[in-house]
Amino acid sequence: MLASSKRKAFLIICFFMLFLIILGKTTSFAIVPPTDEFYVNDSANLLSEDLEKYIVETNVTLNQKTGAQIVVVTVNSLEGQSLEEYATELFRECGIGDATKNNGVLLLLALEEREFRIEVGYGLEGALTDGKTGRIQDEYIIPYLREDNWNEGVRNGYSKILEEVANEYQVDVGEITAVKGTTVSEPLDFFTSTILPIAFFVAVIAFRIYAASHGILIVGGRGGFSSGSSHHSSGGFFGGGGSSGGGGSSRRF
């Protein structure tokens, strides 16, 4: 009797998690479209022309040598969506990074919510772990954003990410200068930062095991977030069709 109850509880959890996964894959949000420059979309009008030029030019060099792309986006509001949902959908729609290497990175600043996220493609999750992107935010981005110094926060954060990606591929993309701000340390809620991700991971793995043992076909998978050809802008540069599964870090400022 006890074993039967556990089995039912297990199945309920698995199917609930599957429902959330399917819902997440089919929900489309009103996100900002890529610009002709692709590598930067300052829809909140926070960045200087010089910074935008720097982001585009260094990206062109990086992309030519590695296929990697680092896209910077600022938005006035997330329109009620969570930062993580918005970033994942935006990453998918833009197809950031090479479709095979999945080596894209998204830097997203939400002005009204005062939140920042670094979203990392699968292919760079070893070089840009969640912990490392969190430290980059704490040291190079958030100190500036808390003072409403958008330009310096984005410039230094982008430069540090660019440096890490260039080092990963051992390529020269020109001189990179990333200046630390005053380090901030803001511990995350233990349930949000630790328990919830672990529970989600275990539930997904458990469902996959159950599905495999019962002959259930799972549609999608790691490539499910890829946008394929993501040429939404009218000209200029484009995404390579890269994908992300939600790796990275988020911070409030």
PDB file of N, CA, C and O in Angstrom, residues 125-178:
ATOM      1  N   GLU A 125      28.803  26.844 -21.158  1.00  0.00           N
ATOM      2  CA  GLU A 125      28.475  26.689 -19.746  1.00  0.00           C
ATOM      3  C   GLU A 125      29.652  26.188 -18.920  1.00  0.00           C
ATOM      4  O   GLU A 125      29.686  26.372 -17.711  1.00  0.00           O
ATOM      5  N   GLY A 126      30.636  25.548 -19.579  1.00  0.00           N
ATOM      6  CA  GLY A 126      31.830  25.131 -18.850  1.00  0.00           C
ATOM      7  C   GLY A 126      32.739  26.296 -18.546  1.00  0.00           C
ATOM      8  O   GLY A 126      33.327  26.384 -17.463  1.00  0.00           O
ATOM      9  N   ALA A 127      32.853  27.221 -19.482  1.00  0.00           N
ATOM     10  CA  ALA A 127      33.703  28.404 -19.296  1.00  0.00           C
ATOM     11  C   ALA A 127      33.013  29.480 -18.485  1.00  0.00           C
ATOM     12  O   ALA A 127      33.647  30.207 -17.720  1.00  0.00           O
ATOM     13  N   LEU A 128      31.697  29.586 -18.652  1.00  0.00           N
ATOM     14  CA  LEU A 128      30.920  30.595 -17.937  1.00  0.00           C
ATOM     15  C   LEU A 128      29.886  29.890 -17.062  1.00  0.00           C
ATOM     16  O   LEU A 128      28.703  29.822 -17.393  1.00  0.00           O
ATOM     17  N   THR A 129      30.344  29.360 -15.955  1.00  0.00           N
ATOM     18  CA  THR A 129      29.444  28.669 -15.028  1.00  0.00           C
ATOM     19  C   THR A 129      28.506  29.676 -14.362  1.00  0.00           C
ATOM     20  O   THR A 129      28.746  30.886 -14.398  1.00  0.00           O
ATOM     21  N   ASP A 130      27.453  29.165 -13.745  1.00  0.00           N
ATOM     22  CA  ASP A 130      26.523  30.047 -13.043  1.00  0.00           C
ATOM     23  C   ASP A 130      27.252  30.862 -11.980  1.00  0.00           C
ATOM     24  O   ASP A 130      26.992  32.052 -11.803  1.00  0.00           O
ATOM     25  N   GLY A 131      28.166  30.194 -11.263  1.00  0.00           N
ATOM     26  CA  GLY A 131      28.910  30.885 -10.214  1.00  0.00           C
ATOM     27  C   GLY A 131      29.802  31.982 -10.767  1.00  0.00           C
ATOM     28  O   GLY A 131      29.884  33.074 -10.196  1.00  0.00           O
ATOM     29  N   LYS A 132      30.457  31.705 -11.892  1.00  0.00           N
ATOM     30  CA  LYS A 132      31.352  32.714 -12.473  1.00  0.00           C
ATOM     31  C   LYS A 132      30.572  33.915 -13.003  1.00  0.00           C
ATOM     32  O   LYS A 132      30.972  35.059 -12.792  1.00  0.00           O
ATOM     33  N   THR A 133      29.461  33.669 -13.684  1.00  0.00           N
ATOM     34  CA  THR A 133      28.679  34.793 -14.190  1.00  0.00           C
ATOM     35  C   THR A 133      28.094  35.613 -13.037  1.00  0.00           C
ATOM     36  O   THR A 133      27.948  36.832 -13.141  1.00  0.00           O
ATOM     37  N   GLY A 134      27.783  34.935 -11.939  1.00  0.00           N
ATOM     38  CA  GLY A 134      27.313  35.662 -10.752  1.00  0.00           C
ATOM     39  C   GLY A 134      28.389  36.574 -10.190  1.00  0.00           C
ATOM     40  O   GLY A 134      28.125  37.722  -9.823  1.00  0.00           O
ATOM     41  N   ARG A 135      29.627  36.065 -10.121  1.00  0.00           N
ATOM     42  CA  ARG A 135      30.731  36.872  -9.614  1.00  0.00           C
ATOM     43  C   ARG A 135      31.042  38.038 -10.543  1.00  0.00           C
ATOM     44  O   ARG A 135      31.363  39.149 -10.083  1.00  0.00           O
ATOM     45  N   ILE A 136      30.935  37.793 -11.840  1.00  0.00           N
ATOM     46  CA  ILE A 136      31.157  38.876 -12.800  1.00  0.00           C
ATOM     47  C   ILE A 136      30.143  39.986 -12.588  1.00  0.00           C
ATOM     48  O   ILE A 136      30.479  41.174 -12.618  1.00  0.00           O
ATOM     49  N   GLN A 137      28.905  39.606 -12.347  1.00  0.00           N
ATOM     50  CA  GLN A 137      27.884  40.620 -12.079  1.00  0.00           C
ATOM     51  C   GLN A 137      28.192  41.378 -10.792  1.00  0.00           C
ATOM     52  O   GLN A 137      28.124  42.615 -10.747  1.00  0.00           O
ATOM     53  N   ASP A 138      28.526  40.631  -9.746  1.00  0.00           N
ATOM     54  CA  ASP A 138      28.788  41.257  -8.449  1.00  0.00           C
ATOM     55  C   ASP A 138      29.973  42.210  -8.493  1.00  0.00           C
ATOM     56  O   ASP A 138      29.994  43.225  -7.790  1.00  0.00           O
ATOM     57  N   GLU A 139      30.968  41.886  -9.304  1.00  0.00           N
ATOM     58  CA  GLU A 139      32.204  42.671  -9.310  1.00  0.00           C
ATOM     59  C   GLU A 139      32.277  43.715 -10.417  1.00  0.00           C
ATOM     60  O   GLU A 139      32.848  44.788 -10.216  1.00  0.00           O
ATOM     61  N   TYR A 140      31.694  43.424 -11.579  1.00  0.00           N
ATOM     62  CA  TYR A 140      31.900  44.294 -12.732  1.00  0.00           C
ATOM     63  C   TYR A 140      30.642  45.039 -13.195  1.00  0.00           C
ATOM     64  O   TYR A 140      30.750  46.001 -13.951  1.00  0.00           O
ATOM     65  N   ILE A 141      29.471  44.585 -12.775  1.00  0.00           N
ATOM     66  CA  ILE A 141      28.232  45.154 -13.312  1.00  0.00           C
ATOM     67  C   ILE A 141      27.380  45.855 -12.260  1.00  0.00           C
ATOM     68  O   ILE A 141      27.107  47.059 -12.343  1.00  0.00           O
ATOM     69  N   ILE A 142      26.948  45.103 -11.258  1.00  0.00           N
ATOM     70  CA  ILE A 142      25.970  45.598 -10.294  1.00  0.00           C
ATOM     71  C   ILE A 142      26.431  46.845  -9.523  1.00  0.00           C
ATOM     72  O   ILE A 142      25.622  47.750  -9.292  1.00  0.00           O
ATOM     73  N   PRO A 143      27.699  46.935  -9.119  1.00  0.00           N
ATOM     74  CA  PRO A 143      28.116  48.162  -8.412  1.00  0.00           C
ATOM     75  C   PRO A 143      27.842  49.434  -9.205  1.00  0.00           C
ATOM     76  O   PRO A 143      27.472  50.461  -8.634  1.00  0.00           O
ATOM     77  N   TYR A 144      28.016  49.360 -10.511  1.00  0.00           N
ATOM     78  CA  TYR A 144      27.755  50.523 -11.360  1.00  0.00           C
ATOM     79  C   TYR A 144      26.261  50.755 -11.561  1.00  0.00           C
ATOM     80  O   TYR A 144      25.787  51.896 -11.530  1.00  0.00           O
ATOM     81  N   LEU A 145      25.513  49.668 -11.772  1.00  0.00           N
ATOM     82  CA  LEU A 145      24.080  49.819 -12.014  1.00  0.00           C
ATOM     83  C   LEU A 145      23.352  50.365 -10.797  1.00  0.00           C
ATOM     84  O   LEU A 145      22.350  51.066 -10.921  1.00  0.00           O
ATOM     85  N   ARG A 146      23.853  50.046  -9.609  1.00  0.00           N
ATOM     86  CA  ARG A 146      23.222  50.571  -8.395  1.00  0.00           C
ATOM     87  C   ARG A 146      23.372  52.081  -8.276  1.00  0.00           C
ATOM     88  O   ARG A 146      22.611  52.739  -7.568  1.00  0.00           O
ATOM     89  N   GLU A 147      24.350  52.618  -8.997  1.00  0.00           N
ATOM     90  CA  GLU A 147      24.551  54.067  -9.039  1.00  0.00           C
ATOM     91  C   GLU A 147      23.946  54.665 -10.305  1.00  0.00           C
ATOM     92  O   GLU A 147      24.212  55.825 -10.639  1.00  0.00           O
ATOM     93  N   ASP A 148      23.139  53.853 -11.014  1.00  0.00           N
ATOM     94  CA  ASP A 148      22.532  54.251 -12.289  1.00  0.00           C
ATOM     95  C   ASP A 148      23.575  54.610 -13.338  1.00  0.00           C
ATOM     96  O   ASP A 148      23.310  55.385 -14.263  1.00  0.00           O
ATOM     97  N   ASN A 149      24.750  54.027 -13.222  1.00  0.00           N
ATOM     98  CA  ASN A 149      25.812  54.227 -14.206  1.00  0.00           C
ATOM     99  C   ASN A 149      25.734  53.083 -15.212  1.00  0.00           C
ATOM    100  O   ASN A 149      26.523  52.146 -15.197  1.00  0.00           O
ATOM    101  N   TRP A 150      24.736  53.179 -16.092  1.00  0.00           N
ATOM    102  CA  TRP A 150      24.417  52.092 -17.008  1.00  0.00           C
ATOM    103  C   TRP A 150      25.579  51.783 -17.962  1.00  0.00           C
ATOM    104  O   TRP A 150      25.895  50.627 -18.205  1.00  0.00           O
ATOM    105  N   ASN A 151      26.156  52.842 -18.491  1.00  0.00           N
ATOM    106  CA  ASN A 151      27.192  52.669 -19.502  1.00  0.00           C
ATOM    107  C   ASN A 151      28.391  51.877 -18.970  1.00  0.00           C
ATOM    108  O   ASN A 151      28.869  50.938 -19.601  1.00  0.00           O
ATOM    109  N   GLU A 152      28.884  52.273 -17.799  1.00  0.00           N
ATOM    110  CA  GLU A 152      30.059  51.606 -17.241  1.00  0.00           C
ATOM    111  C   GLU A 152      29.736  50.186 -16.781  1.00  0.00           C
ATOM    112  O   GLU A 152      30.558  49.273 -16.926  1.00  0.00           O
ATOM    113  N   GLY A 153      28.560  50.005 -16.221  1.00  0.00           N
ATOM    114  CA  GLY A 153      28.182  48.672 -15.779  1.00  0.00           C
ATOM    115  C   GLY A 153      28.108  47.692 -16.930  1.00  0.00           C
ATOM    116  O   GLY A 153      28.641  46.580 -16.862  1.00  0.00           O
ATOM    117  N   VAL A 154      27.444  48.100 -18.005  1.00  0.00           N
ATOM    118  CA  VAL A 154      27.312  47.227 -19.170  1.00  0.00           C
ATOM    119  C   VAL A 154      28.660  47.045 -19.860  1.00  0.00           C
ATOM    120  O   VAL A 154      29.029  45.939 -20.260  1.00  0.00           O
ATOM    121  N   ARG A 155      29.422  48.132 -20.003  1.00  0.00           N
ATOM    122  CA  ARG A 155      30.719  48.045 -20.676  1.00  0.00           C
ATOM    123  C   ARG A 155      31.664  47.078 -19.952  1.00  0.00           C
ATOM    124  O   ARG A 155      32.276  46.202 -20.584  1.00  0.00           O
ATOM    125  N   ASN A 156      31.785  47.222 -18.653  1.00  0.00           N
ATOM    126  CA  ASN A 156      32.711  46.374 -17.906  1.00  0.00           C
ATOM    127  C   ASN A 156      32.238  44.926 -17.834  1.00  0.00           C
ATOM    128  O   ASN A 156      33.042  43.995 -17.913  1.00  0.00           O
ATOM    129  N   GLY A 157      30.932  44.732 -17.695  1.00  0.00           N
ATOM    130  CA  GLY A 157      30.405  43.374 -17.688  1.00  0.00           C
ATOM    131  C   GLY A 157      30.585  42.697 -19.036  1.00  0.00           C
ATOM    132  O   GLY A 157      31.014  41.540 -19.113  1.00  0.00           O
ATOM    133  N   TYR A 158      30.261  43.426 -20.090  1.00  0.00           N
ATOM    134  CA  TYR A 158      30.436  42.876 -21.435  1.00  0.00           C
ATOM    135  C   TYR A 158      31.903  42.568 -21.698  1.00  0.00           C
ATOM    136  O   TYR A 158      32.235  41.504 -22.246  1.00  0.00           O
ATOM    137  N   SER A 159      32.784  43.486 -21.324  1.00  0.00           N
ATOM    138  CA  SER A 159      34.216  43.289 -21.566  1.00  0.00           C
ATOM    139  C   SER A 159      34.736  42.060 -20.841  1.00  0.00           C
ATOM    140  O   SER A 159      35.564  41.311 -21.383  1.00  0.00           O
ATOM    141  N   LYS A 160      34.267  41.824 -19.618  1.00  0.00           N
ATOM    142  CA  LYS A 160      34.725  40.666 -18.855  1.00  0.00           C
ATOM    143  C   LYS A 160      34.224  39.374 -19.495  1.00  0.00           C
ATOM    144  O   LYS A 160      34.964  38.375 -19.586  1.00  0.00           O
ATOM    145  N   ILE A 161      32.970  39.363 -19.940  1.00  0.00           N
ATOM    146  CA  ILE A 161      32.438  38.189 -20.627  1.00  0.00           C
ATOM    147  C   ILE A 161      33.212  37.951 -21.923  1.00  0.00           C
ATOM    148  O   ILE A 161      33.581  36.810 -22.251  1.00  0.00           O
ATOM    149  N   LEU A 162      33.473  39.019 -22.655  1.00  0.00           N
ATOM    150  CA  LEU A 162      34.242  38.919 -23.895  1.00  0.00           C
ATOM    151  C   LEU A 162      35.627  38.331 -23.627  1.00  0.00           C
ATOM    152  O   LEU A 162      36.110  37.470 -24.374  1.00  0.00           O
ATOM    153  N   GLU A 163      36.236  38.778 -22.554  1.00  0.00           N
ATOM    154  CA  GLU A 163      37.559  38.274 -22.173  1.00  0.00           C
ATOM    155  C   GLU A 163      37.521  36.780 -21.878  1.00  0.00           C
ATOM    156  O   GLU A 163      38.398  36.018 -22.314  1.00  0.00           O
ATOM    157  N   GLU A 164      36.499  36.344 -21.146  1.00  0.00           N
ATOM    158  CA  GLU A 164      36.372  34.928 -20.795  1.00  0.00           C
ATOM    159  C   GLU A 164      36.151  34.068 -22.036  1.00  0.00           C
ATOM    160  O   GLU A 164      36.730  32.975 -22.158  1.00  0.00           O
ATOM    161  N   VAL A 165      35.326  34.532 -22.952  1.00  0.00           N
ATOM    162  CA  VAL A 165      35.049  33.764 -24.167  1.00  0.00           C
ATOM    163  C   VAL A 165      36.284  33.712 -25.059  1.00  0.00           C
ATOM    164  O   VAL A 165      36.626  32.653 -25.610  1.00  0.00           O
ATOM    165  N   ALA A 166      36.971  34.844 -25.193  1.00  0.00           N
ATOM    166  CA  ALA A 166      38.196  34.879 -26.002  1.00  0.00           C
ATOM    167  C   ALA A 166      39.251  33.945 -25.424  1.00  0.00           C
ATOM    168  O   ALA A 166      39.955  33.241 -26.161  1.00  0.00           O
ATOM    169  N   ASN A 167      39.367  33.917 -24.105  1.00  0.00           N
ATOM    170  CA  ASN A 167      40.322  33.018 -23.451  1.00  0.00           C
ATOM    171  C   ASN A 167      39.943  31.555 -23.653  1.00  0.00           C
ATOM    172  O   ASN A 167      40.814  30.691 -23.811  1.00  0.00           O
ATOM    173  N   GLU A 168      38.654  31.271 -23.641  1.00  0.00           N
ATOM    174  CA  GLU A 168      38.194  29.896 -23.842  1.00  0.00           C
ATOM    175  C   GLU A 168      38.631  29.378 -25.207  1.00  0.00           C
ATOM    176  O   GLU A 168      39.031  28.216 -25.343  1.00  0.00           O
ATOM    177  N   TYR A 169      38.539  30.229 -26.211  1.00  0.00           N
ATOM    178  CA  TYR A 169      38.908  29.821 -27.568  1.00  0.00           C
ATOM    179  C   TYR A 169      40.353  30.178 -27.914  1.00  0.00           C
ATOM    180  O   TYR A 169      40.814  29.876 -29.021  1.00  0.00           O
ATOM    181  N   GLN A 170      41.016  30.861 -26.987  1.00  0.00           N
ATOM    182  CA  GLN A 170      42.409  31.270 -27.190  1.00  0.00           C
ATOM    183  C   GLN A 170      42.564  32.085 -28.469  1.00  0.00           C
ATOM    184  O   GLN A 170      43.398  31.775 -29.342  1.00  0.00           O
ATOM    185  N   VAL A 171      41.750  33.124 -28.594  1.00  0.00           N
ATOM    186  CA  VAL A 171      41.810  34.017 -29.747  1.00  0.00           C
ATOM    187  C   VAL A 171      42.021  35.450 -29.273  1.00  0.00           C
ATOM    188  O   VAL A 171      41.702  35.806 -28.127  1.00  0.00           O
ATOM    189  N   ASP A 172      42.550  36.274 -30.151  1.00  0.00           N
ATOM    190  CA  ASP A 172      42.789  37.686 -29.865  1.00  0.00           C
ATOM    191  C   ASP A 172      41.696  38.510 -30.534  1.00  0.00           C
ATOM    192  O   ASP A 172      41.527  38.465 -31.754  1.00  0.00           O
ATOM    193  N   VAL A 173      40.933  39.247 -29.733  1.00  0.00           N
ATOM    194  CA  VAL A 173      39.875  40.094 -30.283  1.00  0.00           C
ATOM    195  C   VAL A 173      40.177  41.573 -30.056  1.00  0.00           C
ATOM    196  O   VAL A 173      39.299  42.421 -30.138  1.00  0.00           O
ATOM    197  N   GLY A 174      41.439  41.892 -29.761  1.00  0.00           N
ATOM    198  CA  GLY A 174      41.823  43.270 -29.502  1.00  0.00           C
ATOM    199  C   GLY A 174      41.934  43.543 -28.014  1.00  0.00           C
ATOM    200  O   GLY A 174      41.727  42.667 -27.181  1.00  0.00           O
ATOM    201  N   GLU A 175      42.269  44.774 -27.679  1.00  0.00           N
ATOM    202  CA  GLU A 175      42.449  45.149 -26.275  1.00  0.00           C
ATOM    203  C   GLU A 175      41.112  45.152 -25.532  1.00  0.00           C
ATOM    204  O   GLU A 175      40.126  45.717 -26.000  1.00  0.00           O
ATOM    205  N   ILE A 176      41.092  44.501 -24.372  1.00  0.00           N
ATOM    206  CA  ILE A 176      39.883  44.437 -23.543  1.00  0.00           C
ATOM    207  C   ILE A 176      40.210  44.988 -22.161  1.00  0.00           C
ATOM    208  O   ILE A 176      41.175  44.562 -21.525  1.00  0.00           O
ATOM    209  N   THR A 177      39.426  45.948 -21.713  1.00  0.00           N
ATOM    210  CA  THR A 177      39.622  46.516 -20.378  1.00  0.00           C
ATOM    211  C   THR A 177      38.334  46.407 -19.583  1.00  0.00           C
ATOM    212  O   THR A 177      37.326  47.016 -19.933  1.00  0.00           O
ATOM    213  N   ALA A 178      38.365  45.587 -18.532  1.00  0.00           N
ATOM    214  CA  ALA A 178      37.211  45.416 -17.656  1.00  0.00           C
ATOM    215  C   ALA A 178      37.591  45.870 -16.252  1.00  0.00           C
ATOM    216  O   ALA A 178      38.496  45.316 -15.635  1.00  0.00           O
TER     217      ALA A 178
END
